[in-house]
Amino acid sequence: MTIELRPVTENNFVEWRKAVRHGFGQHVHPDDITRLKNDRAELDRLIAAVDTKSERIIATGGADSYSLTVPGGATLPMAGVAYMTTSVTHRRQGVFSEMMSRIHNEARERGDVVSGLWASQSHLYGRFDYGLSVNSYDWEIDPAFGAFSHSPISEEHESDTHLHFVDAEEAAATLPGIYDRMRAQTPGAVDRTSGRWRYELFDEERVRGGASALFFAVCEEVGEQTGYVAYRMRRMGDSDMGTLEVIEQVSVTDTAHASMWRFLLNFDLVGKVIATNRPSDDPLWWMLSDPRRLLRKSHDALWVRLLDIEKALEARAYNADGKLRLGLVSESEPEVSGTYVLEVSDGEGAVKKTTDKPDVVMAPADLSVIYLGASAPGPLVEAGRIDPITTRSLAKLHSMFSTYSAPWCAHYF
Ligand SMILES: CC(C)(COP(=O)(O)OP(=O)(O)OC[C@H]1O[C@@H](n2cnc3c(N)ncnc32)[C@H](O)[C@@H]1OP(=O)(O)O)[C@@H](O)C(=O)NCCC(=O)NCCS
């Protein structure tokens, strides 16, 4: 049996899309094939693996193009790896690995500095040098326990913040501007094209899973739009009490965040508020007078691989000046292995490869974890993932890489 990796074209796109959904155990609605093609997919970034005996697509893969914000606010071109499936009839023959290496090579040729993905299983991508670079929480809270003990909004400024509902059309015009301002100041955030906004805001009945159509509210502060929420209501049977499901809540200021959550925890006839993919350091926890009531379930969000180590390290800002020799050991790409000297002056890094002995040794995946600030290096040392070789190298690594806030990727792909 021979398997060939082939391009995806107008001719095989429908078969390819069906194969992707099939790989995840789903059927696809015909309109969704058109939607994906018009609003999201970049044909020249997609791969179809074909069994040459049957001439059928038996595995799929590809990437979307994104721009990733890194600490300090710079953005890097990122291959957003997605659509990875191998049919159960052809598993464990190395097709997935071959497609991943094709995607990485093509991404480098295009100039992508990083690649990122959301994983269906958290043990799949470490072998390709991906590190868990963004963690997030799913929340559940009974709004009866939603009182705040603290808030960044003083009584004097309470009237500066206004919330209003907008309809789907106004939301489509308003939300992208607010999202973009959040993205510019949030490490781990990625951009959304106008097509992708259409794709995300698609809200026909069949995608609502029995809940209401989307509701949207926008926060305005002194004439500026500083936050939004998209949510659905779900009611069980004849019960008046429902669940408010926050689909996305984005804020640009602390005050917008506080007034949005004051609003979301203040509805009549809601017995539960749930929200998915909240930042791991979201301040709501510190604002609630009874924080234990906010149930938080953590999950892995964005996995990142640094495709160009030097460029990636030079793009981010650092918290402390200094010089550190980072030893990287890559099992998937031996040419990436070696020692990189990082010299930071005024918060800016310069990097070059050297033959010097390293101060600290880790896998590229672990560099990805501390790169965006998902974790301080200490726990990775304790987990046996980072080896601080020379005295004080852990303290140096910690002070250079530490970030003001945890990374967050509001956009799932
Ligand atoms: C995950 C999936 C794409 C792997 O495809 P595949 O072609 O069988 O993978 P490969 O043969 O290239 O395997 C690559 C490596 O991953 C390992 N691996 C793959 N899937 C695994 C799984 N589910 N659990 C544990 N290990 C797995 C293989 O053992 C192999 O390890 P090795 O390199 O040490 O030998 C496929 O099982 C699938 O389609 N799953 C359902 C959809 C899905 O979850 N896709 C991922 C989306 S993020």
Coordinates of C-alpha atoms and ligand atoms in Angstrom, one line a residue:
M1 CA 0.0 0.0 0.0
T2 CA 1.3 3.4 -0.9
I3 CA 0.1 6.7 0.7
E4 CA 0.8 10.0 -1.1
L5 CA 0.5 13.5 0.3
R6 CA -1.3 15.6 -2.2
P7 CA -2.6 19.2 -2.4
V8 CA -6.2 20.0 -1.7
T9 CA -7.9 21.7 -4.7
E10 CA -11.3 22.8 -5.8
N11 CA -11.8 19.2 -7.1
N12 CA -11.1 17.3 -3.9
F13 CA -12.1 19.9 -1.3
V14 CA -15.5 18.3 -0.5
E15 CA -14.0 14.9 -0.1
W16 CA -11.3 16.4 2.1
R17 CA -13.7 18.2 4.3
K18 CA -15.9 15.1 4.7
A19 CA -12.7 13.1 5.6
V20 CA -11.8 15.7 8.3
R21 CA -15.2 15.6 10.0
H22 CA -15.3 11.8 9.6
G23 CA -11.9 11.6 11.4
F24 CA -13.6 13.4 14.4
G25 CA -16.6 11.0 14.3
Q26 CA -18.9 13.6 12.7
H27 CA -20.9 14.1 9.5
V28 CA -20.7 17.5 7.8
H29 CA -23.6 19.7 6.8
P30 CA -23.2 20.8 3.1
D31 CA -23.4 24.5 4.0
D32 CA -20.5 24.0 6.4
I33 CA -18.3 22.9 3.5
T34 CA -19.0 26.1 1.7
R35 CA -18.6 28.2 4.8
L36 CA -15.2 26.7 5.6
K37 CA -14.0 27.2 2.0
N38 CA -15.3 30.8 1.8
D39 CA -14.5 32.1 5.3
R40 CA -11.6 30.1 6.7
A41 CA -9.7 27.5 4.7
E42 CA -6.5 28.4 2.7
L43 CA -6.4 25.7 0.1
D44 CA -2.6 26.0 -0.5
R45 CA -2.0 25.2 3.2
L46 CA -4.1 21.9 3.2
I47 CA -2.9 18.3 2.7
A48 CA -4.8 15.3 1.6
A49 CA -3.2 11.9 2.2
V50 CA -4.4 9.5 -0.5
D51 CA -4.2 5.7 -0.5
T52 CA -3.1 5.1 -4.1
K53 CA -4.8 1.8 -4.3
S54 CA -8.3 3.1 -3.6
E55 CA -7.6 6.7 -4.6
R56 CA -9.5 7.8 -1.5
I57 CA -8.4 10.4 1.1
I58 CA -7.4 8.5 4.2
A59 CA -5.8 11.3 6.2
T60 CA -6.1 15.1 6.3
G61 CA -4.1 18.0 7.7
G62 CA -3.3 21.7 7.2
A63 CA -2.9 25.1 8.8
D64 CA -4.6 28.5 8.9
S65 CA -2.4 31.6 8.9
Y66 CA -2.4 33.6 12.2
S67 CA -0.4 36.3 13.9
L68 CA 0.5 35.5 17.5
T69 CA 1.1 38.2 20.1
V70 CA 4.2 37.6 22.3
P71 CA 5.2 39.3 25.6
G72 CA 6.0 42.9 24.9
G73 CA 3.4 43.2 22.2
A74 CA 5.3 42.1 19.1
T75 CA 3.4 39.7 16.7
L76 CA 4.8 36.7 14.9
P77 CA 3.5 34.8 11.9
M78 CA 2.1 31.5 13.0
A79 CA 0.9 28.4 11.3
G80 CA -2.2 27.4 13.1
V81 CA -2.2 23.6 12.6
A82 CA -5.6 22.1 12.3
Y83 CA -7.7 19.5 10.5
M84 CA -5.3 16.6 11.5
T85 CA -6.9 13.2 11.1
T86 CA -6.0 9.7 10.0
S87 CA -8.8 7.4 9.2
V88 CA -9.1 4.5 11.6
T89 CA -8.5 2.2 8.7
H90 CA -4.9 3.6 8.3
R91 CA -3.8 4.5 11.8
R92 CA -0.3 4.1 13.3
Q93 CA 1.5 3.9 10.0
G94 CA 3.2 7.3 10.4
V95 CA 0.9 9.4 8.2
F96 CA 0.1 12.0 10.8
S97 CA 3.9 12.4 11.6
E98 CA 4.6 12.8 7.9
M99 CA 1.9 15.4 7.5
M100 CA 3.2 17.3 10.6
S101 CA 6.7 17.4 9.2
R102 CA 5.4 18.6 5.8
I103 CA 3.4 21.4 7.5
H104 CA 6.4 22.5 9.5
N105 CA 8.7 22.6 6.5
E106 CA 6.1 24.5 4.4
A107 CA 5.5 26.9 7.3
R108 CA 9.2 27.7 7.6
E109 CA 9.4 28.3 3.8
R110 CA 6.5 30.8 4.1
G111 CA 8.3 32.6 6.9
D112 CA 6.2 31.5 9.9
V113 CA 8.3 31.8 13.1
V114 CA 6.0 29.7 15.2
S115 CA 3.3 27.1 14.8
G116 CA 0.4 26.6 17.2
L117 CA -2.5 24.3 17.7
W118 CA -5.3 23.2 20.0
A119 CA -4.9 19.5 20.7
S120 CA -7.7 16.9 20.8
Q121 CA -5.5 14.9 23.2
S122 CA -2.7 16.4 25.3
H123 CA -0.2 13.6 24.7
L124 CA -0.1 14.0 20.9
Y125 CA 2.2 16.9 20.2
G126 CA 5.1 16.9 22.6
R127 CA 6.9 14.6 20.2
F128 CA 6.8 17.4 17.6
D129 CA 8.4 19.9 20.1
Y130 CA 5.1 21.6 21.0
G131 CA 4.8 22.9 24.5
L132 CA 1.7 23.8 26.5
S133 CA 2.0 27.5 26.1
V134 CA -1.5 28.7 27.2
N135 CA -3.7 27.2 29.9
S136 CA -7.2 28.2 30.5
Y137 CA -10.2 27.5 32.7
D138 CA -13.8 26.6 32.2
W139 CA -16.0 28.2 34.8
E140 CA -19.3 27.5 36.6
I141 CA -20.9 29.7 39.2
D142 CA -24.3 30.0 40.9
P143 CA -24.9 33.8 40.4
A144 CA -26.5 33.9 43.9
F145 CA -22.8 33.8 45.0
G146 CA -21.7 36.5 42.6
A147 CA -21.2 39.4 45.1
F148 CA -17.9 41.3 44.7
S149 CA -15.7 42.2 47.7
H150 CA -13.3 44.1 45.4
S151 CA -13.6 46.0 42.1
P152 CA -11.4 48.3 40.1
I153 CA -14.4 50.6 39.6
S154 CA -14.6 53.2 42.4
E155 CA -18.1 54.6 43.3
E156 CA -17.0 57.9 41.9
H157 CA -16.4 56.3 38.5
E158 CA -19.3 53.9 38.4
S159 CA -21.3 56.0 36.0
D160 CA -18.4 56.2 33.5
T161 CA -19.1 52.6 32.4
H162 CA -22.2 51.7 30.3
L163 CA -23.4 48.4 29.0
H164 CA -25.8 48.0 26.1
F165 CA -27.2 45.2 24.1
V166 CA -26.4 45.1 20.4
D167 CA -28.0 42.9 17.7
A168 CA -26.0 40.4 15.5
E169 CA -25.4 42.9 12.8
E170 CA -24.1 45.6 15.1
A171 CA -22.0 42.9 16.9
A172 CA -20.4 41.9 13.6
A173 CA -19.3 45.6 13.1
T174 CA -18.3 46.3 16.7
L175 CA -16.7 43.2 18.2
P176 CA -13.6 42.9 15.9
G177 CA -12.3 46.4 16.9
I178 CA -12.5 45.5 20.6
Y179 CA -11.0 42.0 20.0
D180 CA -8.1 43.6 18.1
R181 CA -7.3 46.0 21.0
M182 CA -7.3 43.0 23.4
R183 CA -5.1 41.0 21.1
A184 CA -2.5 43.7 20.8
Q185 CA -2.0 43.7 24.6
T186 CA -2.4 39.9 25.3
P187 CA 0.5 37.4 24.8
G188 CA -1.0 34.2 23.3
A189 CA -3.7 36.0 21.4
V190 CA -4.1 35.5 17.7
D191 CA -5.8 37.7 15.0
R192 CA -9.1 37.0 13.3
T193 CA -9.7 37.9 9.7
S194 CA -13.1 39.3 8.6
G195 CA -13.9 35.9 7.1
R196 CA -13.0 34.2 10.4
W197 CA -15.3 36.6 12.2
R198 CA -18.2 35.6 9.9
Y199 CA -17.3 32.0 10.5
E200 CA -17.2 32.5 14.3
L201 CA -20.5 34.4 14.5
F202 CA -22.4 32.0 12.3
D203 CA -25.5 31.3 14.4
E204 CA -28.1 29.1 12.7
E205 CA -30.3 27.0 14.8
R206 CA -28.4 23.7 14.1
V207 CA -25.2 25.1 15.7
R208 CA -26.9 26.3 18.9
G209 CA -27.2 22.8 20.5
G210 CA -30.7 23.6 21.9
A211 CA -29.7 27.0 23.4
S212 CA -30.9 30.4 22.4
A213 CA -29.4 32.5 19.5
L214 CA -26.4 34.6 20.6
F215 CA -27.0 37.7 22.7
F216 CA -24.4 40.4 22.6
A217 CA -23.6 43.2 25.0
V218 CA -20.9 45.9 24.6
C219 CA -19.2 48.0 27.3
E220 CA -18.5 51.7 26.7
E221 CA -16.4 53.9 28.9
V222 CA -16.3 57.6 28.2
G223 CA -17.2 57.1 24.6
E224 CA -14.9 54.2 24.0
Q225 CA -15.9 50.6 23.4
T226 CA -13.8 48.5 25.8
G227 CA -15.4 45.1 26.2
Y228 CA -18.0 42.7 24.9
V229 CA -19.7 39.5 25.7
A230 CA -21.4 36.9 23.5
Y231 CA -23.7 34.5 25.4
R232 CA -26.5 32.1 25.0
M233 CA -29.4 31.2 27.4
R234 CA -30.4 27.6 27.9
R235 CA -33.6 26.5 29.6
M236 CA -34.4 23.0 30.7
G237 CA -38.0 21.8 30.1
D238 CA -40.6 24.1 31.6
S239 CA -38.3 25.5 34.2
D240 CA -38.0 29.2 34.4
M241 CA -34.5 29.0 35.7
G242 CA -31.8 28.8 33.0
T243 CA -28.1 28.6 32.4
L244 CA -26.3 31.6 30.9
E245 CA -23.5 30.3 28.7
V246 CA -20.8 32.8 28.0
I247 CA -19.3 32.0 24.6
E248 CA -16.7 34.8 24.6
Q249 CA -16.0 37.7 26.9
V250 CA -13.3 40.1 26.0
S251 CA -12.2 43.3 27.8
V252 CA -9.6 45.9 27.1
T253 CA -9.7 47.5 30.5
D254 CA -10.0 46.2 34.1
T255 CA -13.1 48.3 34.5
A256 CA -14.8 46.8 31.4
H257 CA -14.0 43.4 32.8
A258 CA -15.5 44.2 36.2
S259 CA -18.7 45.7 34.7
M260 CA -19.2 42.9 32.3
W261 CA -19.0 40.3 35.1
R262 CA -21.2 42.4 37.4
F263 CA -23.7 42.3 34.5
L264 CA -23.3 38.6 33.8
L265 CA -23.8 37.6 37.4
N266 CA -26.9 39.7 37.9
F267 CA -29.6 38.1 35.8
D268 CA -33.0 37.0 37.2
L269 CA -34.1 33.4 36.3
V270 CA -30.5 32.2 35.9
G271 CA -29.4 29.5 38.2
K272 CA -26.0 28.9 36.7
V273 CA -23.4 30.9 34.7
I274 CA -20.9 28.9 32.7
A275 CA -18.0 30.2 30.7
T276 CA -15.4 28.4 28.7
N277 CA -11.7 29.2 28.0
R278 CA -11.2 31.9 30.6
P279 CA -7.7 33.3 31.2
S280 CA -5.8 31.3 33.8
D281 CA -5.2 34.5 35.8
D282 CA -8.6 36.1 35.3
P283 CA -9.1 38.7 38.1
L284 CA -12.7 37.6 38.8
W285 CA -11.4 35.1 41.3
W286 CA -9.9 38.0 43.3
M287 CA -13.0 40.1 43.1
L288 CA -15.6 37.6 44.4
S289 CA -16.4 37.8 48.1
D290 CA -16.9 34.0 48.1
P291 CA -14.3 32.8 45.5
R292 CA -14.7 29.1 46.3
R293 CA -18.1 29.3 44.5
L294 CA -16.4 29.9 41.2
L295 CA -15.7 26.3 40.1
R296 CA -12.7 26.2 37.7
K297 CA -11.7 23.3 35.5
S298 CA -8.4 23.7 33.9
H299 CA -7.5 22.6 30.4
D300 CA -4.7 22.9 27.9
A301 CA -5.4 25.6 25.3
L302 CA -2.7 26.7 22.8
W303 CA 0.3 24.4 22.2
V304 CA 3.2 26.3 20.5
R305 CA 6.3 25.2 18.7
L306 CA 9.1 27.7 18.0
L307 CA 10.0 27.1 14.3
D308 CA 12.7 29.7 14.3
I309 CA 14.3 29.7 17.8
E310 CA 16.5 32.8 17.2
K311 CA 13.7 35.0 15.7
A312 CA 11.2 33.9 18.3
L313 CA 13.5 34.7 21.2
E314 CA 14.5 38.0 19.7
A315 CA 10.8 39.0 19.2
R316 CA 9.6 38.9 22.8
A317 CA 10.4 41.5 25.6
Y318 CA 12.3 40.4 28.7
N319 CA 11.7 41.3 32.3
A320 CA 15.4 41.6 33.2
D321 CA 18.7 42.2 31.4
G322 CA 21.4 39.5 31.5
K323 CA 23.1 36.8 29.5
L324 CA 22.0 33.1 29.5
R325 CA 23.2 30.1 27.5
L326 CA 20.1 28.0 26.7
G327 CA 20.9 24.4 25.8
L328 CA 18.1 22.9 23.7
V329 CA 17.7 19.2 23.0
S330 CA 15.3 18.3 20.3
E331 CA 14.4 14.7 19.6
S332 CA 12.3 15.5 16.6
E333 CA 14.8 17.8 14.8
P334 CA 18.4 17.3 15.8
E335 CA 19.5 20.4 13.9
V336 CA 17.5 22.6 16.3
S337 CA 19.6 21.2 19.2
G338 CA 22.5 23.2 20.5
T339 CA 23.3 26.2 22.7
Y340 CA 21.7 29.6 22.1
V341 CA 23.2 32.6 23.8
L342 CA 20.5 35.1 24.8
E343 CA 21.8 38.5 25.7
V344 CA 19.2 40.9 27.0
S345 CA 19.8 44.6 27.2
D346 CA 17.0 47.2 28.0
G347 CA 14.5 44.3 27.8
E348 CA 15.5 43.4 24.2
G349 CA 17.1 40.1 23.4
A350 CA 19.8 39.3 20.9
V351 CA 20.4 35.6 20.2
K352 CA 23.1 33.5 18.5
K353 CA 24.1 29.9 18.4
T354 CA 27.4 29.1 20.2
T355 CA 29.6 26.1 21.0
D356 CA 29.8 27.2 24.6
K357 CA 28.5 25.0 27.4
P358 CA 24.9 25.8 28.4
D359 CA 23.8 27.3 31.7
V360 CA 20.4 25.6 31.5
V361 CA 19.2 22.6 29.4
M362 CA 15.6 21.9 28.2
A363 CA 13.6 20.6 25.3
P364 CA 12.3 23.1 22.8
A365 CA 8.8 22.3 24.1
D366 CA 9.7 23.6 27.5
L367 CA 11.1 26.7 26.1
S368 CA 7.7 27.2 24.4
V369 CA 6.0 27.0 27.9
I370 CA 8.1 29.7 29.5
Y371 CA 8.3 31.7 26.2
L372 CA 4.7 33.0 26.5
G373 CA 4.7 32.9 30.3
A374 CA 2.4 29.9 30.8
S375 CA 4.6 28.9 33.7
A376 CA 7.6 30.1 35.6
P377 CA 10.6 27.8 35.0
G378 CA 10.6 26.6 38.7
P379 CA 7.9 24.0 38.4
L380 CA 9.5 22.7 35.2
V381 CA 12.8 22.2 37.0
E382 CA 10.9 20.3 39.8
A383 CA 9.2 18.2 37.1
G384 CA 12.5 17.2 35.7
R385 CA 11.9 19.0 32.5
I386 CA 14.5 21.8 32.8
D387 CA 18.0 21.2 34.1
P388 CA 19.6 24.3 35.6
I389 CA 23.3 23.5 35.2
T390 CA 25.1 26.4 36.6
T391 CA 24.6 28.3 39.9
R392 CA 22.0 30.9 39.7
S393 CA 20.9 30.0 36.2
L394 CA 17.3 29.2 37.4
A395 CA 17.1 32.6 39.1
K396 CA 18.3 34.3 36.0
L397 CA 15.9 32.3 33.7
H398 CA 13.1 33.2 36.1
S399 CA 13.7 36.9 36.2
M400 CA 14.4 37.3 32.5
F401 CA 11.3 35.3 31.3
S402 CA 8.8 36.3 33.9
T403 CA 5.8 38.2 32.5
Y404 CA 3.2 40.6 34.0
S405 CA 0.2 38.4 33.2
A406 CA -0.5 34.8 32.0
P407 CA -1.0 34.3 28.2
W408 CA -4.5 33.8 26.9
C409 CA -5.8 32.7 23.5
A410 CA -9.5 33.6 23.2
H411 CA -9.7 32.0 19.8
Y412 CA -10.2 28.3 19.4
F413 CA -9.3 26.6 16.2
Ligands
LIG1 C1 -4.2 11.3 16.3 C2 -4.2 10.8 14.9 C3 -4.2 11.9 13.8 C4 -2.8 10.0 14.7 O1 -2.7 9.5 13.4 P1 -1.7 8.3 12.9 O2 -1.5 8.5 11.5 O3 -2.2 7.1 13.5 O4 -0.4 8.8 13.7 P2 1.1 8.2 13.4 O5 1.1 6.8 12.9 O6 1.8 9.2 12.6 O7 1.7 8.3 14.9 C5 2.6 9.2 15.4 C6 3.0 8.9 16.8 O8 1.9 9.3 17.6 C7 1.5 8.2 18.4 N1 0.0 8.3 18.5 C8 -0.8 8.7 17.5 N2 -2.0 8.7 18.0 C9 -2.0 8.4 19.3 C10 -2.9 8.2 20.3 N3 -4.3 8.5 20.1 N4 -2.6 7.9 21.5 C11 -1.2 7.6 21.7 N5 -0.3 7.8 20.8 C12 -0.6 8.1 19.6 C13 1.9 7.0 17.6 O9 2.1 5.9 18.4 C14 3.2 7.5 17.0 O10 4.2 7.4 18.1 P3 5.8 7.1 17.7 O11 6.2 8.3 16.8 O12 6.4 7.1 19.0 O13 5.8 5.8 17.0 C15 -5.3 9.8 14.6 O14 -5.3 8.8 15.5 C16 -6.7 10.5 14.6 O15 -7.2 10.9 13.5 N6 -7.4 10.7 15.7 C17 -8.7 11.3 15.8 C18 -8.7 12.7 15.4 C19 -7.7 13.5 16.3 O16 -7.7 13.4 17.5 N7 -6.9 14.3 15.6 C20 -5.9 15.2 16.2 C21 -6.5 16.6 16.2 S1 -5.6 17.7 17.3

